[in-house]
Amino acid sequence: MATADLQGKYQKLAQEYSKLRAQNQVLKKGVVDEQANSAALKEQLKMKDQSLRKLQQEMDSLTFRNLQLAKRVELLQDELALSELRGKKNKKSGESSSQLSQEQKSVFDEDLQKKIEENERLHIQFFEADEQHKHMEAELRSRLETLETEAAQHQAVVDGLTRKYMETIEKLQNDKAKLEVKSQTLEKEAKDCRLRTEECQLQLNNLHEDLSSRLEESLSIINEKVPFNDTRFSQYNALNVPLHNRRHQLKMRDIAGQALAFIQDLVTALLNFHTYTEQRVQIFPIDSAIDTISPLNQKFSQYLHENASYVRPLEEGMLHLFESITEDTVTVLETTVQLKTFSEHLTCYVSFLRKILPYQLKSLEEECESSVCTSALRARNLELYSDVKKMTAVFEKLQTYIALLALPSTKPDGLLRANYNSVLTHIAIVLQEFHDVMKDISKHYSQKATIEHELPTATQKLITTNDCILSSVVALTNGAGKIASFFSSNVDYFIASLSYGPKEASGFISPLSAECMLQYKQKAAAYMKSLKKPRLESVPYEEALANRRILLSSTESREGLAQQVQQSLEKIAKLEQEKEHWMLEAQLAKIKLEKENQRMADKVKNASGAQLVQNTQENPVMVNAAVQDQEEPSDRTWQEPVQSTSLVGMLVKTSDSEVPDVESREDLIKNHYMARIVELTSQLQLADSKSVHFHAEDELTTTKRSYEDQLSMMSDHLCSMNETLSKQREEIDTLKMSSKGNSKKNKSR
């Protein structure tokens, strides 16, 4: 799970990184384009400045030229005035010269007029160019400012994205390092899976070869043994038991359960709607507690009071239909007999709606004619008038199509199989229309209730009743929407699965044939159940060999341990015998010592004084040795051993007159401790042998437990192999059935 979460997280981060990278590229491209546009605009601005300077230079030159021409015109006018004065004086003599001056004047006037017109035109062009240049310069400057601000914004966005990218890259690198470690582990697992896949592929090939050989054998048996192909005729084929599709049955039961829940909600909403409508008729426009309501509303209220007897059967019919769909049946239109019952209940409810429709419409008209009804309330009543008609019409359509769907289970000739698709499609359309009509009713009734609440004659009872009706209408709208969406999402599945019969024949099965087919199916299931016998569990040969080797090795080790235990037990028995022997010897020596001590004590009392008695009390062993030296002859070198008990063990002493007391005491202590060490060593060896024995028993116990665990694992594996074998047998049976059907088809052809 952790690996899957990290992989999903890494994929999300990678997708986000790729999106941000693409956005970064787009932003970079936009920034570059804007920079290029700004550079181009700057170049255009430079060119416009240059053209403006040229125009200004031309304007200056033209102004200078104009001034020159103006001065020339003034000179010419002066000359003309002088020439006119001279002409008055010398009219006769100067006729030819006056004609010449007139011609020159006309030429000058024409030249002056042209220059004036050209100057005016140049002034206009200069003014227009100047205005155009100023306007273009302002536009370019504003555009340049916007581009600069956009470039700054883009740069800030790019910087933020860059920082985000760097953080994302660091996270991704860390995740990459973690994922690399996990990828290595996954690669190891993948290698194991490949090995298992190869093994499974080998098993699959073996199974394929086995199934191919069995298929050929089955085909040969079918070709030789099957004398009659009943699939050629629809009447005979209808009696054949189809393949049991448990998944289809479970899905149909699930769909029926969902439909039952939706119908229950719809029935509850319809009951509330009719009941609260009855209460409203009793209090508006005339309250029955104050005055008598109209006969029309009395009859309408009486009919509405009977709504439960028409609405409740819808839920019961759907419940019976749901209970008829089980895992063991074949759910198709030809076998759903309970659909006819639901259709009859729906027909009764539609007749109830038809019965109350005129009274409902007249009741709305009576509300419109009352004195408290305003124009807005009258408009809402008219809208509800048409909505109620639409609702009844939608229920009539739905009842018609449901009745058509119920025909295959009662009258197979009433509905052709080719029309199943169109009927189911029209049901989906009608359910959507029902949802739309209920939405309109909810909308218009909400507006109507709002207007009525604002009336001065509105009572609290009317307001409460309107709220209840509105809540029931909203529940009806929601229920209709759920049913419409549910049926629309499953209509394709209904079209593909709600039919049964021969695909190649034109005839269809009758309800009697469907009932016979279901009986045959039950008999076949009972027969197969009687044939199914429990098989004895067996261990595979390879596992049996491996278990035998383990058992032999454990037996050999057990025999060796048993031999070691036997040897240890023999040693223990010998040591016990020696222990008993030395215990007896010790008891005898102790008895002799007590007798000798008693004898010496008696002698000391009779022969010596207080000092000898004190020495005897302090060290009876030394006194005993001295008395023996006195009484016995000197040539006696060996005496009987004298035993003395102490906390460190049993001390055995021998009297020797030639050895000093100190040396004899040290030798006695040394010998005593050596004997004690030998005894402790023997006890340690005994304890070691017992520990070895207990360890061997512990190992045997653990080995036995491991064998039991292996046995349980092998039994589990055997169960899984039996399940796999049963699945393969089912597949073989299905292949046989399909091959049988193909051979029958080929034979019929």
JSON list of C-alpha atoms in Angstrom, two decimals, residues 143-314:
[
{"chain": "A", "resi": 143, "resn": "ARG", "atom": "CA", "xyz": [1.33, 50.00, -25.45]},
{"chain": "A", "resi": 144, "resn": "LEU", "atom": "CA", "xyz": [4.98, 50.07, -24.43]},
{"chain": "A", "resi": 145, "resn": "GLU", "atom": "CA", "xyz": [4.00, 50.76, -20.82]},
{"chain": "A", "resi": 146, "resn": "THR", "atom": "CA", "xyz": [1.45, 47.94, -20.79]},
{"chain": "A", "resi": 147, "resn": "LEU", "atom": "CA", "xyz": [3.99, 45.59, -22.34]},
{"chain": "A", "resi": 148, "resn": "GLU", "atom": "CA", "xyz": [6.59, 46.58, -19.77]},
{"chain": "A", "resi": 149, "resn": "THR", "atom": "CA", "xyz": [4.11, 45.97, -16.91]},
{"chain": "A", "resi": 150, "resn": "GLU", "atom": "CA", "xyz": [3.08, 42.65, -18.45]},
{"chain": "A", "resi": 151, "resn": "ALA", "atom": "CA", "xyz": [6.74, 41.72, -18.91]},
{"chain": "A", "resi": 152, "resn": "ALA", "atom": "CA", "xyz": [7.39, 42.54, -15.23]},
{"chain": "A", "resi": 153, "resn": "GLN", "atom": "CA", "xyz": [4.38, 40.48, -14.20]},
{"chain": "A", "resi": 154, "resn": "HIS", "atom": "CA", "xyz": [5.49, 37.61, -16.43]},
{"chain": "A", "resi": 155, "resn": "GLN", "atom": "CA", "xyz": [8.96, 37.84, -14.99]},
{"chain": "A", "resi": 156, "resn": "ALA", "atom": "CA", "xyz": [7.56, 37.70, -11.45]},
{"chain": "A", "resi": 157, "resn": "VAL", "atom": "CA", "xyz": [5.45, 34.70, -12.43]},
{"chain": "A", "resi": 158, "resn": "VAL", "atom": "CA", "xyz": [8.46, 33.06, -14.02]},
{"chain": "A", "resi": 159, "resn": "ASP", "atom": "CA", "xyz": [10.53, 33.67, -10.88]},
{"chain": "A", "resi": 160, "resn": "GLY", "atom": "CA", "xyz": [7.79, 32.23, -8.68]},
{"chain": "A", "resi": 161, "resn": "LEU", "atom": "CA", "xyz": [7.40, 29.23, -10.96]},
{"chain": "A", "resi": 162, "resn": "THR", "atom": "CA", "xyz": [11.16, 28.76, -11.00]},
{"chain": "A", "resi": 163, "resn": "ARG", "atom": "CA", "xyz": [11.27, 28.70, -7.21]},
{"chain": "A", "resi": 164, "resn": "LYS", "atom": "CA", "xyz": [8.32, 26.33, -7.18]},
{"chain": "A", "resi": 165, "resn": "TYR", "atom": "CA", "xyz": [10.01, 24.16, -9.80]},
{"chain": "A", "resi": 166, "resn": "MET", "atom": "CA", "xyz": [13.19, 24.02, -7.73]},
{"chain": "A", "resi": 167, "resn": "GLU", "atom": "CA", "xyz": [11.24, 22.97, -4.63]},
{"chain": "A", "resi": 168, "resn": "THR", "atom": "CA", "xyz": [9.32, 20.46, -6.69]},
{"chain": "A", "resi": 169, "resn": "ILE", "atom": "CA", "xyz": [12.55, 19.14, -8.20]},
{"chain": "A", "resi": 170, "resn": "GLU", "atom": "CA", "xyz": [14.05, 18.68, -4.74]},
{"chain": "A", "resi": 171, "resn": "LYS", "atom": "CA", "xyz": [10.96, 16.84, -3.57]},
{"chain": "A", "resi": 172, "resn": "LEU", "atom": "CA", "xyz": [10.96, 14.75, -6.70]},
{"chain": "A", "resi": 173, "resn": "GLN", "atom": "CA", "xyz": [14.62, 13.93, -6.26]},
{"chain": "A", "resi": 174, "resn": "ASN", "atom": "CA", "xyz": [13.97, 12.77, -2.70]},
{"chain": "A", "resi": 175, "resn": "ASP", "atom": "CA", "xyz": [10.99, 10.78, -3.87]},
{"chain": "A", "resi": 176, "resn": "LYS", "atom": "CA", "xyz": [13.09, 9.44, -6.71]},
{"chain": "A", "resi": 177, "resn": "ALA", "atom": "CA", "xyz": [15.73, 8.20, -4.27]},
{"chain": "A", "resi": 178, "resn": "LYS", "atom": "CA", "xyz": [13.06, 6.53, -2.17]},
{"chain": "A", "resi": 179, "resn": "LEU", "atom": "CA", "xyz": [11.41, 5.07, -5.22]},
{"chain": "A", "resi": 180, "resn": "GLU", "atom": "CA", "xyz": [14.71, 3.78, -6.53]},
{"chain": "A", "resi": 181, "resn": "VAL", "atom": "CA", "xyz": [15.15, 1.83, -3.33]},
{"chain": "A", "resi": 182, "resn": "LYS", "atom": "CA", "xyz": [11.63, 0.55, -3.61]},
{"chain": "A", "resi": 183, "resn": "SER", "atom": "CA", "xyz": [12.10, -0.14, -7.31]},
{"chain": "A", "resi": 184, "resn": "GLN", "atom": "CA", "xyz": [14.99, -2.42, -6.46]},
{"chain": "A", "resi": 185, "resn": "THR", "atom": "CA", "xyz": [12.79, -4.36, -4.07]},
{"chain": "A", "resi": 186, "resn": "LEU", "atom": "CA", "xyz": [10.05, -4.38, -6.68]},
{"chain": "A", "resi": 187, "resn": "GLU", "atom": "CA", "xyz": [12.51, -5.64, -9.27]},
{"chain": "A", "resi": 188, "resn": "LYS", "atom": "CA", "xyz": [13.36, -8.51, -6.97]},
{"chain": "A", "resi": 189, "resn": "GLU", "atom": "CA", "xyz": [9.69, -9.20, -6.55]},
{"chain": "A", "resi": 190, "resn": "ALA", "atom": "CA", "xyz": [9.26, -8.88, -10.31]},
{"chain": "A", "resi": 191, "resn": "LYS", "atom": "CA", "xyz": [11.97, -11.49, -10.84]},
{"chain": "A", "resi": 192, "resn": "ASP", "atom": "CA", "xyz": [10.17, -13.81, -8.47]},
{"chain": "A", "resi": 193, "resn": "CYS", "atom": "CA", "xyz": [6.94, -13.07, -10.27]},
{"chain": "A", "resi": 194, "resn": "ARG", "atom": "CA", "xyz": [8.60, -13.81, -13.61]},
{"chain": "A", "resi": 195, "resn": "LEU", "atom": "CA", "xyz": [9.76, -17.15, -12.30]},
{"chain": "A", "resi": 196, "resn": "ARG", "atom": "CA", "xyz": [6.28, -17.87, -11.03]},
{"chain": "A", "resi": 197, "resn": "THR", "atom": "CA", "xyz": [4.86, -16.68, -14.34]},
{"chain": "A", "resi": 198, "resn": "GLU", "atom": "CA", "xyz": [7.09, -19.06, -16.22]},
{"chain": "A", "resi": 199, "resn": "GLU", "atom": "CA", "xyz": [5.97, -21.87, -13.96]},
{"chain": "A", "resi": 200, "resn": "CYS", "atom": "CA", "xyz": [2.35, -20.87, -14.46]},
{"chain": "A", "resi": 201, "resn": "GLN", "atom": "CA", "xyz": [2.95, -20.64, -18.21]},
{"chain": "A", "resi": 202, "resn": "LEU", "atom": "CA", "xyz": [4.30, -24.16, -18.21]},
{"chain": "A", "resi": 203, "resn": "GLN", "atom": "CA", "xyz": [1.31, -25.33, -16.23]},
{"chain": "A", "resi": 204, "resn": "LEU", "atom": "CA", "xyz": [-0.96, -23.43, -18.62]},
{"chain": "A", "resi": 205, "resn": "ASN", "atom": "CA", "xyz": [0.65, -25.08, -21.62]},
{"chain": "A", "resi": 206, "resn": "ASN", "atom": "CA", "xyz": [0.25, -28.47, -20.02]},
{"chain": "A", "resi": 207, "resn": "LEU", "atom": "CA", "xyz": [-3.37, -27.71, -19.23]},
{"chain": "A", "resi": 208, "resn": "HIS", "atom": "CA", "xyz": [-3.92, -26.41, -22.75]},
{"chain": "A", "resi": 209, "resn": "GLU", "atom": "CA", "xyz": [-2.52, -29.60, -24.23]},
{"chain": "A", "resi": 210, "resn": "ASP", "atom": "CA", "xyz": [-4.62, -31.68, -21.86]},
{"chain": "A", "resi": 211, "resn": "LEU", "atom": "CA", "xyz": [-7.76, -29.68, -22.62]},
{"chain": "A", "resi": 212, "resn": "SER", "atom": "CA", "xyz": [-7.08, -29.85, -26.35]},
{"chain": "A", "resi": 213, "resn": "SER", "atom": "CA", "xyz": [-6.82, -33.60, -26.21]},
{"chain": "A", "resi": 214, "resn": "ARG", "atom": "CA", "xyz": [-9.97, -33.79, -24.12]},
{"chain": "A", "resi": 215, "resn": "LEU", "atom": "CA", "xyz": [-11.74, -31.41, -26.50]},
{"chain": "A", "resi": 216, "resn": "GLU", "atom": "CA", "xyz": [-10.86, -33.58, -29.46]},
{"chain": "A", "resi": 217, "resn": "GLU", "atom": "CA", "xyz": [-12.05, -36.63, -27.60]},
{"chain": "A", "resi": 218, "resn": "SER", "atom": "CA", "xyz": [-15.27, -34.84, -26.62]},
{"chain": "A", "resi": 219, "resn": "LEU", "atom": "CA", "xyz": [-15.88, -33.69, -30.19]},
{"chain": "A", "resi": 220, "resn": "SER", "atom": "CA", "xyz": [-15.40, -37.20, -31.49]},
{"chain": "A", "resi": 221, "resn": "ILE", "atom": "CA", "xyz": [-17.78, -38.55, -28.83]},
{"chain": "A", "resi": 222, "resn": "ILE", "atom": "CA", "xyz": [-20.34, -35.84, -29.66]},
{"chain": "A", "resi": 223, "resn": "ASN", "atom": "CA", "xyz": [-20.12, -36.53, -33.37]},
{"chain": "A", "resi": 224, "resn": "GLU", "atom": "CA", "xyz": [-20.51, -40.25, -32.80]},
{"chain": "A", "resi": 225, "resn": "LYS", "atom": "CA", "xyz": [-23.01, -40.34, -29.95]},
{"chain": "A", "resi": 226, "resn": "VAL", "atom": "CA", "xyz": [-25.35, -37.32, -30.40]},
{"chain": "A", "resi": 227, "resn": "PRO", "atom": "CA", "xyz": [-28.20, -38.42, -32.68]},
{"chain": "A", "resi": 228, "resn": "PHE", "atom": "CA", "xyz": [-30.49, -35.36, -32.42]},
{"chain": "A", "resi": 229, "resn": "ASN", "atom": "CA", "xyz": [-29.85, -31.60, -32.40]},
{"chain": "A", "resi": 230, "resn": "ASP", "atom": "CA", "xyz": [-32.66, -29.94, -30.49]},
{"chain": "A", "resi": 231, "resn": "THR", "atom": "CA", "xyz": [-31.31, -26.41, -30.98]},
{"chain": "A", "resi": 232, "resn": "ARG", "atom": "CA", "xyz": [-32.67, -26.27, -34.53]},
{"chain": "A", "resi": 233, "resn": "PHE", "atom": "CA", "xyz": [-36.22, -25.85, -33.28]},
{"chain": "A", "resi": 234, "resn": "SER", "atom": "CA", "xyz": [-37.21, -23.03, -30.94]},
{"chain": "A", "resi": 235, "resn": "GLN", "atom": "CA", "xyz": [-39.90, -25.14, -29.23]},
{"chain": "A", "resi": 236, "resn": "TYR", "atom": "CA", "xyz": [-37.32, -27.77, -28.25]},
{"chain": "A", "resi": 237, "resn": "ASN", "atom": "CA", "xyz": [-34.53, -25.32, -27.59]},
{"chain": "A", "resi": 238, "resn": "ALA", "atom": "CA", "xyz": [-36.76, -23.42, -25.17]},
{"chain": "A", "resi": 239, "resn": "LEU", "atom": "CA", "xyz": [-36.81, -26.49, -22.93]},
{"chain": "A", "resi": 240, "resn": "ASN", "atom": "CA", "xyz": [-33.01, -26.65, -22.71]},
{"chain": "A", "resi": 241, "resn": "VAL", "atom": "CA", "xyz": [-31.53, -25.45, -19.44]},
{"chain": "A", "resi": 242, "resn": "PRO", "atom": "CA", "xyz": [-29.24, -22.47, -20.07]},
{"chain": "A", "resi": 243, "resn": "LEU", "atom": "CA", "xyz": [-25.83, -22.04, -18.52]},
{"chain": "A", "resi": 244, "resn": "HIS", "atom": "CA", "xyz": [-26.11, -20.78, -14.97]},
{"chain": "A", "resi": 245, "resn": "ASN", "atom": "CA", "xyz": [-24.77, -17.23, -14.72]},
{"chain": "A", "resi": 246, "resn": "ARG", "atom": "CA", "xyz": [-24.45, -16.58, -11.01]},
{"chain": "A", "resi": 247, "resn": "ARG", "atom": "CA", "xyz": [-22.95, -13.13, -11.59]},
{"chain": "A", "resi": 248, "resn": "HIS", "atom": "CA", "xyz": [-25.95, -12.13, -13.68]},
{"chain": "A", "resi": 249, "resn": "GLN", "atom": "CA", "xyz": [-28.36, -13.36, -11.03]},
{"chain": "A", "resi": 250, "resn": "LEU", "atom": "CA", "xyz": [-26.55, -11.51, -8.25]},
{"chain": "A", "resi": 251, "resn": "LYS", "atom": "CA", "xyz": [-26.49, -8.32, -10.30]},
{"chain": "A", "resi": 252, "resn": "MET", "atom": "CA", "xyz": [-30.19, -8.64, -11.12]},
{"chain": "A", "resi": 253, "resn": "ARG", "atom": "CA", "xyz": [-30.99, -9.16, -7.43]},
{"chain": "A", "resi": 254, "resn": "ASP", "atom": "CA", "xyz": [-28.88, -6.13, -6.54]},
{"chain": "A", "resi": 255, "resn": "ILE", "atom": "CA", "xyz": [-30.66, -4.02, -9.18]},
{"chain": "A", "resi": 256, "resn": "ALA", "atom": "CA", "xyz": [-34.05, -5.25, -7.94]},
{"chain": "A", "resi": 257, "resn": "GLY", "atom": "CA", "xyz": [-33.04, -4.34, -4.37]},
{"chain": "A", "resi": 258, "resn": "GLN", "atom": "CA", "xyz": [-32.10, -0.83, -5.44]},
{"chain": "A", "resi": 259, "resn": "ALA", "atom": "CA", "xyz": [-35.38, -0.48, -7.37]},
{"chain": "A", "resi": 260, "resn": "LEU", "atom": "CA", "xyz": [-37.29, -1.69, -4.29]},
{"chain": "A", "resi": 261, "resn": "ALA", "atom": "CA", "xyz": [-35.63, 1.00, -2.14]},
{"chain": "A", "resi": 262, "resn": "PHE", "atom": "CA", "xyz": [-36.48, 3.70, -4.71]},
{"chain": "A", "resi": 263, "resn": "ILE", "atom": "CA", "xyz": [-40.10, 2.49, -4.98]},
{"chain": "A", "resi": 264, "resn": "GLN", "atom": "CA", "xyz": [-40.43, 2.52, -1.18]},
{"chain": "A", "resi": 265, "resn": "ASP", "atom": "CA", "xyz": [-39.24, 6.15, -1.06]},
{"chain": "A", "resi": 266, "resn": "LEU", "atom": "CA", "xyz": [-41.60, 7.03, -3.91]},
{"chain": "A", "resi": 267, "resn": "VAL", "atom": "CA", "xyz": [-44.56, 5.31, -2.20]},
{"chain": "A", "resi": 268, "resn": "THR", "atom": "CA", "xyz": [-43.86, 7.19, 1.04]},
{"chain": "A", "resi": 269, "resn": "ALA", "atom": "CA", "xyz": [-43.70, 10.50, -0.83]},
{"chain": "A", "resi": 270, "resn": "LEU", "atom": "CA", "xyz": [-46.98, 9.76, -2.71]},
{"chain": "A", "resi": 271, "resn": "LEU", "atom": "CA", "xyz": [-48.76, 8.84, 0.52]},
{"chain": "A", "resi": 272, "resn": "ASN", "atom": "CA", "xyz": [-47.63, 12.09, 2.15]},
{"chain": "A", "resi": 273, "resn": "PHE", "atom": "CA", "xyz": [-48.58, 14.12, -0.93]},
{"chain": "A", "resi": 274, "resn": "HIS", "atom": "CA", "xyz": [-52.12, 12.75, -1.14]},
{"chain": "A", "resi": 275, "resn": "THR", "atom": "CA", "xyz": [-52.65, 12.91, 2.64]},
{"chain": "A", "resi": 276, "resn": "TYR", "atom": "CA", "xyz": [-51.50, 16.52, 2.97]},
{"chain": "A", "resi": 277, "resn": "THR", "atom": "CA", "xyz": [-53.50, 17.46, -0.13]},
{"chain": "A", "resi": 278, "resn": "GLU", "atom": "CA", "xyz": [-56.58, 16.06, 1.63]},
{"chain": "A", "resi": 279, "resn": "GLN", "atom": "CA", "xyz": [-55.79, 18.21, 4.69]},
{"chain": "A", "resi": 280, "resn": "ARG", "atom": "CA", "xyz": [-55.39, 21.29, 2.49]},
{"chain": "A", "resi": 281, "resn": "VAL", "atom": "CA", "xyz": [-58.76, 20.70, 0.82]},
{"chain": "A", "resi": 282, "resn": "GLN", "atom": "CA", "xyz": [-60.33, 20.65, 4.30]},
{"chain": "A", "resi": 283, "resn": "ILE", "atom": "CA", "xyz": [-58.91, 24.08, 5.28]},
{"chain": "A", "resi": 284, "resn": "PHE", "atom": "CA", "xyz": [-58.59, 26.12, 2.05]},
{"chain": "A", "resi": 285, "resn": "PRO", "atom": "CA", "xyz": [-60.28, 28.11, 0.61]},
{"chain": "A", "resi": 286, "resn": "ILE", "atom": "CA", "xyz": [-62.89, 27.32, 3.30]},
{"chain": "A", "resi": 287, "resn": "ASP", "atom": "CA", "xyz": [-61.96, 25.84, 6.65]},
{"chain": "A", "resi": 288, "resn": "SER", "atom": "CA", "xyz": [-64.21, 22.87, 7.46]},
{"chain": "A", "resi": 289, "resn": "ALA", "atom": "CA", "xyz": [-63.93, 23.67, 11.17]},
{"chain": "A", "resi": 290, "resn": "ILE", "atom": "CA", "xyz": [-65.57, 27.08, 10.58]},
{"chain": "A", "resi": 291, "resn": "ASP", "atom": "CA", "xyz": [-67.88, 26.53, 7.61]},
{"chain": "A", "resi": 292, "resn": "THR", "atom": "CA", "xyz": [-69.03, 23.73, 5.32]},
{"chain": "A", "resi": 293, "resn": "ILE", "atom": "CA", "xyz": [-66.78, 23.09, 2.34]},
{"chain": "A", "resi": 294, "resn": "SER", "atom": "CA", "xyz": [-68.18, 22.61, -1.14]},
{"chain": "A", "resi": 295, "resn": "PRO", "atom": "CA", "xyz": [-69.60, 19.20, -2.21]},
{"chain": "A", "resi": 296, "resn": "LEU", "atom": "CA", "xyz": [-66.84, 18.99, -4.83]},
{"chain": "A", "resi": 297, "resn": "ASN", "atom": "CA", "xyz": [-64.11, 19.31, -2.22]},
{"chain": "A", "resi": 298, "resn": "GLN", "atom": "CA", "xyz": [-65.96, 16.87, 0.04]},
{"chain": "A", "resi": 299, "resn": "LYS", "atom": "CA", "xyz": [-65.96, 14.26, -2.70]},
{"chain": "A", "resi": 300, "resn": "PHE", "atom": "CA", "xyz": [-62.34, 15.06, -3.57]},
{"chain": "A", "resi": 301, "resn": "SER", "atom": "CA", "xyz": [-61.34, 14.67, 0.10]},
{"chain": "A", "resi": 302, "resn": "GLN", "atom": "CA", "xyz": [-63.22, 11.37, 0.29]},
{"chain": "A", "resi": 303, "resn": "TYR", "atom": "CA", "xyz": [-61.33, 9.99, -2.71]},
{"chain": "A", "resi": 304, "resn": "LEU", "atom": "CA", "xyz": [-57.98, 11.25, -1.39]},
{"chain": "A", "resi": 305, "resn": "HIS", "atom": "CA", "xyz": [-58.67, 9.47, 1.89]},
{"chain": "A", "resi": 306, "resn": "GLU", "atom": "CA", "xyz": [-58.55, 6.16, -0.03]},
{"chain": "A", "resi": 307, "resn": "ASN", "atom": "CA", "xyz": [-55.03, 6.75, -1.45]},
{"chain": "A", "resi": 308, "resn": "ALA", "atom": "CA", "xyz": [-53.29, 4.19, 0.78]},
{"chain": "A", "resi": 309, "resn": "SER", "atom": "CA", "xyz": [-55.28, 1.30, -0.69]},
{"chain": "A", "resi": 310, "resn": "TYR", "atom": "CA", "xyz": [-53.93, 2.21, -4.14]},
{"chain": "A", "resi": 311, "resn": "VAL", "atom": "CA", "xyz": [-50.38, 3.30, -3.27]},
{"chain": "A", "resi": 312, "resn": "ARG", "atom": "CA", "xyz": [-49.33, 0.59, -0.76]},
{"chain": "A", "resi": 313, "resn": "PRO", "atom": "CA", "xyz": [-49.78, -2.31, -3.27]},
{"chain": "A", "resi": 314, "resn": "LEU", "atom": "CA", "xyz": [-47.04, -0.76, -5.44]}
]
